Coordinates of C-alpha atoms in Angstrom, one line a residue:
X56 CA 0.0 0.0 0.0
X57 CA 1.6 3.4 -1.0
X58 CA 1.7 6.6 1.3
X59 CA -1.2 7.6 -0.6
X60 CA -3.5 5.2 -0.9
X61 CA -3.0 4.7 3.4
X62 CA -3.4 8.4 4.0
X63 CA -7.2 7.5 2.1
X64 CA -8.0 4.7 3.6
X65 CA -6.4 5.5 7.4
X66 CA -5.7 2.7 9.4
X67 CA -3.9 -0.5 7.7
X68 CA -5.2 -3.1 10.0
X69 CA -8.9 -1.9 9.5
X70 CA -8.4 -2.0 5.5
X71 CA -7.4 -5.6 6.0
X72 CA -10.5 -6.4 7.9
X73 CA -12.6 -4.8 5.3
X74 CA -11.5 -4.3 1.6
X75 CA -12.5 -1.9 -0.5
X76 CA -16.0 -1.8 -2.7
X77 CA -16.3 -0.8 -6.0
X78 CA -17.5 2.9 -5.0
X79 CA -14.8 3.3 -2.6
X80 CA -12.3 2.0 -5.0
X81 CA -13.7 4.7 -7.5
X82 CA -13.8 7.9 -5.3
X83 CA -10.3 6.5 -4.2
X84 CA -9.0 6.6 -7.9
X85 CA -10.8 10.1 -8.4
X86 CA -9.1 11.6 -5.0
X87 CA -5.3 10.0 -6.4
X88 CA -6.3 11.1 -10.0
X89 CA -7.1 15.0 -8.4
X90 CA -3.9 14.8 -6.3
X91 CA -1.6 13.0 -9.1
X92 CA -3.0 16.1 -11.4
X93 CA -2.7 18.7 -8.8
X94 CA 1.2 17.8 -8.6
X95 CA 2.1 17.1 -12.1
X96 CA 0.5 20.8 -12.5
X97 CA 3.0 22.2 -9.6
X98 CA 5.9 20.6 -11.2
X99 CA 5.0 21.9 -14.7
X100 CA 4.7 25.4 -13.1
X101 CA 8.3 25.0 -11.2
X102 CA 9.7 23.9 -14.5
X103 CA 9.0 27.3 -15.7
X104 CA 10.6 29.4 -13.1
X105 CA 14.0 27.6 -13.6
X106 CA 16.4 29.0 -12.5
X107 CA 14.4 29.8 -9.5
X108 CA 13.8 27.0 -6.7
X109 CA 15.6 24.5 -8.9
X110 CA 16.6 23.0 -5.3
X111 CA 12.7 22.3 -5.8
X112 CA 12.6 19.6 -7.9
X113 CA 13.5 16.2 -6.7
X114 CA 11.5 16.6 -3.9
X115 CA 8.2 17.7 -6.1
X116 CA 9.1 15.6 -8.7
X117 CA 9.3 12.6 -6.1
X118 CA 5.8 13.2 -4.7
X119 CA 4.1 13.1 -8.3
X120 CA 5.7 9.9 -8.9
X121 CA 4.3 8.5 -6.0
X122 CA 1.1 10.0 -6.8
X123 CA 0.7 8.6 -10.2
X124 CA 2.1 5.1 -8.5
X125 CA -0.4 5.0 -6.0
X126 CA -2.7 5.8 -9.1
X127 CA -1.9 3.2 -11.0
X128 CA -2.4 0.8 -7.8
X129 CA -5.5 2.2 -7.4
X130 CA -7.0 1.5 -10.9
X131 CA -5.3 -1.9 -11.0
X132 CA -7.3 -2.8 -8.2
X133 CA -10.6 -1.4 -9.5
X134 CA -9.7 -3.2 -12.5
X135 CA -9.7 -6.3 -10.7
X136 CA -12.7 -5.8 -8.9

């Protein structure tokens, strides 16, 4: 389970108890698909200030990768479902 998708769902244990639905899985991959979006959008935007807050980067540009992982998990599982 990614950062992500746990800061969605809350507690680990209680996801184990009780998976997902369908719904849930689908308002989950809308929430990632919002946040993945949101980010990619910030790091577009800090790649056009360059020079400025360069020191930026890896840190953004880590955060949308695990957005758009946590994504992809997300509609693998709703593809299986």
């Amino acid at each position: 389970m990614s950062f992500l998708d746990s800061r969605l769902r809350g507690n680990d244990s209680i996801c184990k108890e009780y998976p997902m639905s369908e719904e849930e899985l689908k308002m989950q991959v809308k929430k990632l698909n919002a946040q993945a979006t949101q980010l990619k959008m910030d790091l577009h935007d800090l790649s056009e200030e360059l020079p400025i807050l360069w020191d930026r980067i890896p840190d953004l540009a880590a955060k949308t990768f695990e957005a758009y992982k946590a994504l992809a998990e997300a509609r693998a599982k709703l593809a299986g479902a």
